[in-house]
C-alpha cells in the first residue's frame, strides 16, 4: 500500500468502509499487471502473474485500457464467480492504472432482498386490490339482493295487510248476518238451519282468528309490531288465561292444574304474554287425550322465570320438534290433522313474540306420553336474584308410615323450593291439598289391594285440579303399576325406597 501514489490513497480513504473488504490491482503503462493486494484472491483472481496482459486476466476492463482520464471511472456491483460482488473504481495515477475493488456483496444482497420484498409487496398489494375489488363487487351484489328481498318482503307484508283487511270486512258482515239469523231476528229457524248457522259461525270465527294470526306475523316480520313492556304479575295473568280455557278443558274431561303462585313479576307485554300462554295451553288441550291432564308451573331462575306447561297428550315425534316452530308447520299424521283444528301458525308466532320480549320458547316431548313447553321471560328488575320471590312447590304426603315421611323430608331438605307436609288420613290430605294447592303424594301399600281403585277415584273426584302421584314399593310389578296409571286417577308414580334422581325428575315436572 505504501507504494500507492497519493491520489489513489486519497480516493481509497474517501470510499473505504471500515468493515468492507478491499483489494486492488496496479497496471503499468504497457497494459501489464504489475502488482496486487493479497486479498485479490477473494474475487477469484488466485493465479495472477506479474507482467501478464491485464485485458486477458481482467475482461471487465475491456475497452477501458489504457485508461487516461483524471477522474475515476466506476463500475457498479460487478459480480464474480465466487458469489462476491464489488464496486470497481479505475484511477490513473503516477502513469499507472489502479483498479480498486470495494466489496459490496452484503449490500448487494440486501439491495436484492429489498427489491424482492418490494416486488412481493407490490404483488400482494395488487392481489389485495383485486380482492378488495371482488369484495366490493360481491358486497354490492349482496346489497342489491338484500334490497330486493326487503322490497319483496315489504310487498308481501303490504299484500298480506290488504288481503287480511279486505277479507276481514266481508267476513265481519257474514258473521253479523249469521248472528242475526241465529238470534231469530228474521223469524224462527228449524233444527237443521240452526245447525248450519252454528257451523257457519264456527268456521267464520276460525277464519277470523287465522286472519289475526297472519296479520300479526306480517307485523312481526316487517318490524312494525309495537310492544308495551312492563312489570307483570305472572300468577294473576296465568290464572286469567286458565279461567278462560277451563270450559274447553272441561269439555274434554281434561284437568287443568295451575301451580303458578306468588308475587313474582316478569318484564313483558301483557297482551302478547297472554296470547302465548293461551296458545300453548290451547295446544295442550287440543293435542291431549280425553280425560288427560295439564300442569302449569313456574320456576324462578337467577334472572328469568321459566313457566312450564306439561300435558299428557300425543307428544311430538323425534326429529319433528324443531319443525313445529316454523310457520304453517303441523307435524301430525293426516287423520289427526283433519280431526284437530289448526293452522300451524301459533307456535311460530309465540316464539317470535317471546324472542322480541327477550325470552324464549322450548319444548321437551315424548311421543305417546306427552309434552312440556317452556316459556322463559326476563324477571322484573326488582325480582332478579331475590330469594323471597322464589316459587315454592308444595307437597302433601299422605303416608302410611311416619318413617317414609321422614325419609322424603330428609331427601328434600337441601332443596329450598319444596315444602313438604305429612298426613295419614285421606280427609286430612284432601283438606291440606285444597288449602295449599299442593301436589298429593300417596302411599299405595299394595297395588292390587281391594278397594284401592275406589279410594283413588274418590280422591280424584274430590281433588280435581291437583296432581296425584302414587308412591309404590320398588318390588311392585310393572303390570300392576301400568294398571293403576291406566285407571287415569293418578298422574304419575314414584318408587320407594326413593331414587333421588327419579324423585326430583318427577317432582320437577309437576
Ligand atoms: P296449530 O296447533 O294451529 O296446528 P301451532 O303452531 O300452535 O299450530 O303448533 C304447530 C304444531 O305443533 C301443531 O300442528 C302440532 O303438530 C304440534 N304441537 C303443538 N303443541 C303440541 C302439543 N302440546 N302436543 C303435541 N303436538 C303439539
PDB file of C-alpha atoms in Angstrom, residues 272-421:
ATOM      1  CA  UNK A 272     -98.710 -10.764  23.983  1.00  0.00           C
ATOM      2  CA  UNK A 273     -97.821 -12.718  27.139  1.00  0.00           C
ATOM      3  CA  UNK A 274    -101.434 -13.837  27.497  1.00  0.00           C
ATOM      4  CA  UNK A 275    -101.555 -14.673  23.792  1.00  0.00           C
ATOM      5  CA  UNK A 276     -98.550 -17.004  24.235  1.00  0.00           C
ATOM      6  CA  UNK A 277     -99.959 -18.693  27.366  1.00  0.00           C
ATOM      7  CA  UNK A 278    -103.366 -19.167  25.738  1.00  0.00           C
ATOM      8  CA  UNK A 279    -101.821 -20.606  22.569  1.00  0.00           C
ATOM      9  CA  UNK A 280     -99.637 -23.106  24.450  1.00  0.00           C
ATOM     10  CA  UNK A 281    -102.476 -24.054  26.836  1.00  0.00           C
ATOM     11  CA  UNK A 282    -104.919 -24.396  23.961  1.00  0.00           C
ATOM     12  CA  UNK A 283    -102.475 -26.732  22.210  1.00  0.00           C
ATOM     13  CA  UNK A 284    -102.046 -28.724  25.421  1.00  0.00           C
ATOM     14  CA  UNK A 285    -105.836 -29.241  25.378  1.00  0.00           C
ATOM     15  CA  UNK A 286    -106.116 -29.900  21.610  1.00  0.00           C
ATOM     16  CA  UNK A 287    -103.281 -32.408  21.459  1.00  0.00           C
ATOM     17  CA  UNK A 288    -104.146 -34.111  24.778  1.00  0.00           C
ATOM     18  CA  UNK A 289    -106.076 -37.334  25.279  1.00  0.00           C
ATOM     19  CA  UNK A 290    -109.627 -37.364  26.640  1.00  0.00           C
ATOM     20  CA  UNK A 291    -109.534 -37.247  30.465  1.00  0.00           C
ATOM     21  CA  UNK A 292    -105.891 -36.147  30.284  1.00  0.00           C
ATOM     22  CA  UNK A 293    -104.147 -33.622  32.472  1.00  0.00           C
ATOM     23  CA  UNK A 294    -102.283 -30.299  32.084  1.00  0.00           C
ATOM     24  CA  UNK A 295     -99.988 -28.857  34.738  1.00  0.00           C
ATOM     25  CA  UNK A 296     -98.750 -25.274  34.627  1.00  0.00           C
ATOM     26  CA  UNK A 297     -95.862 -24.409  36.925  1.00  0.00           C
ATOM     27  CA  UNK A 298     -93.297 -21.658  37.204  1.00  0.00           C
ATOM     28  CA  UNK A 299     -89.731 -21.669  38.422  1.00  0.00           C
ATOM     29  CA  UNK A 300     -87.748 -18.578  39.341  1.00  0.00           C
ATOM     30  CA  UNK A 301     -84.235 -18.767  37.930  1.00  0.00           C
ATOM     31  CA  UNK A 302     -81.437 -16.268  38.533  1.00  0.00           C
ATOM     32  CA  UNK A 303     -82.731 -13.581  36.169  1.00  0.00           C
ATOM     33  CA  UNK A 304     -85.683 -15.141  34.379  1.00  0.00           C
ATOM     34  CA  UNK A 305     -88.880 -17.026  35.070  1.00  0.00           C
ATOM     35  CA  UNK A 306     -89.468 -20.384  33.416  1.00  0.00           C
ATOM     36  CA  UNK A 307     -93.129 -21.277  33.010  1.00  0.00           C
ATOM     37  CA  UNK A 308     -93.771 -24.898  32.031  1.00  0.00           C
ATOM     38  CA  UNK A 309     -96.948 -26.340  30.527  1.00  0.00           C
ATOM     39  CA  UNK A 310     -96.972 -30.108  30.773  1.00  0.00           C
ATOM     40  CA  UNK A 311     -99.581 -32.249  29.040  1.00  0.00           C
ATOM     41  CA  UNK A 312    -100.391 -35.935  28.806  1.00  0.00           C
ATOM     42  CA  UNK A 313    -101.092 -35.794  25.072  1.00  0.00           C
ATOM     43  CA  UNK A 314     -99.905 -37.349  21.832  1.00  0.00           C
ATOM     44  CA  UNK A 315     -96.415 -35.877  22.081  1.00  0.00           C
ATOM     45  CA  UNK A 316     -94.213 -34.938  19.138  1.00  0.00           C
ATOM     46  CA  UNK A 317     -92.249 -37.447  17.069  1.00  0.00           C
ATOM     47  CA  UNK A 318     -88.450 -37.404  17.383  1.00  0.00           C
ATOM     48  CA  UNK A 319     -86.810 -35.055  14.920  1.00  0.00           C
ATOM     49  CA  UNK A 320     -90.001 -33.032  14.465  1.00  0.00           C
ATOM     50  CA  UNK A 321     -89.572 -30.785  17.469  1.00  0.00           C
ATOM     51  CA  UNK A 322     -87.726 -28.022  15.574  1.00  0.00           C
ATOM     52  CA  UNK A 323     -90.318 -28.076  12.827  1.00  0.00           C
ATOM     53  CA  UNK A 324     -93.252 -27.073  15.000  1.00  0.00           C
ATOM     54  CA  UNK A 325     -91.804 -23.563  15.384  1.00  0.00           C
ATOM     55  CA  UNK A 326     -91.850 -22.954  11.631  1.00  0.00           C
ATOM     56  CA  UNK A 327     -94.883 -21.106  10.249  1.00  0.00           C
ATOM     57  CA  UNK A 328     -97.670 -23.313   8.869  1.00  0.00           C
ATOM     58  CA  UNK A 329     -95.910 -26.498  10.015  1.00  0.00           C
ATOM     59  CA  UNK A 330     -98.108 -29.221  11.506  1.00  0.00           C
ATOM     60  CA  UNK A 331     -96.452 -32.486  12.462  1.00  0.00           C
ATOM     61  CA  UNK A 332     -99.495 -34.715  12.690  1.00  0.00           C
ATOM     62  CA  UNK A 333    -100.471 -37.716  10.650  1.00  0.00           C
ATOM     63  CA  UNK A 334    -103.144 -36.961   8.047  1.00  0.00           C
ATOM     64  CA  UNK A 335    -106.058 -38.335  10.043  1.00  0.00           C
ATOM     65  CA  UNK A 336    -105.197 -36.397  13.208  1.00  0.00           C
ATOM     66  CA  UNK A 337    -104.519 -33.224  11.222  1.00  0.00           C
ATOM     67  CA  UNK A 338    -108.059 -33.498   9.854  1.00  0.00           C
ATOM     68  CA  UNK A 339    -109.590 -34.122  13.268  1.00  0.00           C
ATOM     69  CA  UNK A 340    -107.702 -31.446  15.203  1.00  0.00           C
ATOM     70  CA  UNK A 341    -108.318 -27.923  14.050  1.00  0.00           C
ATOM     71  CA  UNK A 342    -105.241 -25.758  13.485  1.00  0.00           C
ATOM     72  CA  UNK A 343    -103.189 -23.766  11.017  1.00  0.00           C
ATOM     73  CA  UNK A 344     -99.636 -24.362  12.258  1.00  0.00           C
ATOM     74  CA  UNK A 345     -99.048 -20.639  12.751  1.00  0.00           C
ATOM     75  CA  UNK A 346     -99.471 -20.219  16.517  1.00  0.00           C
ATOM     76  CA  UNK A 347     -96.188 -21.569  17.884  1.00  0.00           C
ATOM     77  CA  UNK A 348     -94.064 -19.817  15.296  1.00  0.00           C
ATOM     78  CA  UNK A 349     -95.721 -16.546  16.281  1.00  0.00           C
ATOM     79  CA  UNK A 350     -95.338 -17.307  20.015  1.00  0.00           C
ATOM     80  CA  UNK A 351     -91.626 -17.991  19.557  1.00  0.00           C
ATOM     81  CA  UNK A 352     -91.080 -14.744  17.683  1.00  0.00           C
ATOM     82  CA  UNK A 353     -93.105 -12.784  20.233  1.00  0.00           C
ATOM     83  CA  UNK A 354     -91.152 -14.245  23.157  1.00  0.00           C
ATOM     84  CA  UNK A 355     -87.845 -13.508  21.462  1.00  0.00           C
ATOM     85  CA  UNK A 356     -88.955  -9.918  20.848  1.00  0.00           C
ATOM     86  CA  UNK A 357     -89.687  -9.681  24.597  1.00  0.00           C
ATOM     87  CA  UNK A 358     -86.205 -11.027  25.465  1.00  0.00           C
ATOM     88  CA  UNK A 359     -87.411 -14.554  26.223  1.00  0.00           C
ATOM     89  CA  UNK A 360     -87.571 -17.938  24.524  1.00  0.00           C
ATOM     90  CA  UNK A 361     -89.828 -20.904  23.828  1.00  0.00           C
ATOM     91  CA  UNK A 362     -88.675 -24.518  24.136  1.00  0.00           C
ATOM     92  CA  UNK A 363     -90.175 -27.983  24.273  1.00  0.00           C
ATOM     93  CA  UNK A 364     -89.438 -31.493  25.523  1.00  0.00           C
ATOM     94  CA  UNK A 365     -91.661 -34.241  24.265  1.00  0.00           C
ATOM     95  CA  UNK A 366     -92.141 -37.988  24.274  1.00  0.00           C
ATOM     96  CA  UNK A 367     -94.462 -39.473  21.651  1.00  0.00           C
ATOM     97  CA  UNK A 368     -97.474 -41.108  23.262  1.00  0.00           C
ATOM     98  CA  UNK A 369     -96.578 -39.769  26.724  1.00  0.00           C
ATOM     99  CA  UNK A 370     -96.861 -36.003  26.424  1.00  0.00           C
ATOM    100  CA  UNK A 371     -95.013 -32.729  26.015  1.00  0.00           C
ATOM    101  CA  UNK A 372     -93.674 -29.951  28.211  1.00  0.00           C
ATOM    102  CA  UNK A 373     -93.446 -26.458  26.714  1.00  0.00           C
ATOM    103  CA  UNK A 374     -91.138 -23.971  28.440  1.00  0.00           C
ATOM    104  CA  UNK A 375     -91.879 -20.250  28.267  1.00  0.00           C
ATOM    105  CA  UNK A 376     -88.934 -18.242  29.608  1.00  0.00           C
ATOM    106  CA  UNK A 377     -89.142 -14.491  30.186  1.00  0.00           C
ATOM    107  CA  UNK A 378     -86.897 -11.970  31.996  1.00  0.00           C
ATOM    108  CA  UNK A 379     -87.770 -11.251  35.613  1.00  0.00           C
ATOM    109  CA  UNK A 380     -88.736  -7.713  36.609  1.00  0.00           C
ATOM    110  CA  UNK A 381     -85.630  -5.894  37.859  1.00  0.00           C
ATOM    111  CA  UNK A 382     -86.946  -5.842  41.458  1.00  0.00           C
ATOM    112  CA  UNK A 383     -87.281  -9.677  41.471  1.00  0.00           C
ATOM    113  CA  UNK A 384     -83.890 -10.589  39.992  1.00  0.00           C
ATOM    114  CA  UNK A 385     -81.719 -12.699  42.298  1.00  0.00           C
ATOM    115  CA  UNK A 386     -84.189 -12.251  45.223  1.00  0.00           C
ATOM    116  CA  UNK A 387     -84.938 -15.478  47.089  1.00  0.00           C
ATOM    117  CA  UNK A 388     -88.252 -14.230  48.519  1.00  0.00           C
ATOM    118  CA  UNK A 389     -89.717 -14.341  45.013  1.00  0.00           C
ATOM    119  CA  UNK A 390     -88.895 -17.990  44.591  1.00  0.00           C
ATOM    120  CA  UNK A 391     -91.974 -20.034  43.850  1.00  0.00           C
ATOM    121  CA  UNK A 392     -92.478 -22.891  46.284  1.00  0.00           C
ATOM    122  CA  UNK A 393     -93.595 -26.306  45.323  1.00  0.00           C
ATOM    123  CA  UNK A 394     -95.950 -27.616  47.979  1.00  0.00           C
ATOM    124  CA  UNK A 395     -96.237 -31.354  48.510  1.00  0.00           C
ATOM    125  CA  UNK A 396     -98.661 -33.182  50.755  1.00  0.00           C
ATOM    126  CA  UNK A 397     -97.517 -36.708  51.572  1.00  0.00           C
ATOM    127  CA  UNK A 398    -100.399 -38.965  52.577  1.00  0.00           C
ATOM    128  CA  UNK A 399     -98.256 -41.693  54.074  1.00  0.00           C
ATOM    129  CA  UNK A 400     -98.849 -44.909  55.941  1.00  0.00           C
ATOM    130  CA  UNK A 401     -95.622 -44.929  57.881  1.00  0.00           C
ATOM    131  CA  UNK A 402     -94.007 -41.943  59.617  1.00  0.00           C
ATOM    132  CA  UNK A 403     -90.623 -43.361  58.564  1.00  0.00           C
ATOM    133  CA  UNK A 404     -91.457 -42.859  54.861  1.00  0.00           C
ATOM    134  CA  UNK A 405     -92.296 -39.241  55.510  1.00  0.00           C
ATOM    135  CA  UNK A 406     -89.078 -38.641  57.461  1.00  0.00           C
ATOM    136  CA  UNK A 407     -87.018 -40.177  54.665  1.00  0.00           C
ATOM    137  CA  UNK A 408     -88.596 -37.988  51.979  1.00  0.00           C
ATOM    138  CA  UNK A 409     -88.320 -34.941  54.187  1.00  0.00           C
ATOM    139  CA  UNK A 410     -84.603 -35.646  54.616  1.00  0.00           C
ATOM    140  CA  UNK A 411     -84.084 -36.037  50.869  1.00  0.00           C
ATOM    141  CA  UNK A 412     -85.839 -32.764  50.055  1.00  0.00           C
ATOM    142  CA  UNK A 413     -84.259 -30.792  52.887  1.00  0.00           C
ATOM    143  CA  UNK A 414     -81.406 -29.332  50.758  1.00  0.00           C
ATOM    144  CA  UNK A 415     -83.954 -28.071  48.201  1.00  0.00           C
ATOM    145  CA  UNK A 416     -85.333 -24.731  49.290  1.00  0.00           C
ATOM    146  CA  UNK A 417     -88.108 -24.660  46.721  1.00  0.00           C
ATOM    147  CA  UNK A 418     -90.032 -27.630  48.200  1.00  0.00           C
ATOM    148  CA  UNK A 419     -92.405 -27.509  51.166  1.00  0.00           C
ATOM    149  CA  UNK A 420     -93.412 -30.965  52.405  1.00  0.00           C
ATOM    150  CA  UNK A 421     -96.429 -31.632  54.678  1.00  0.00           C
TER     151      UNK A 421
END
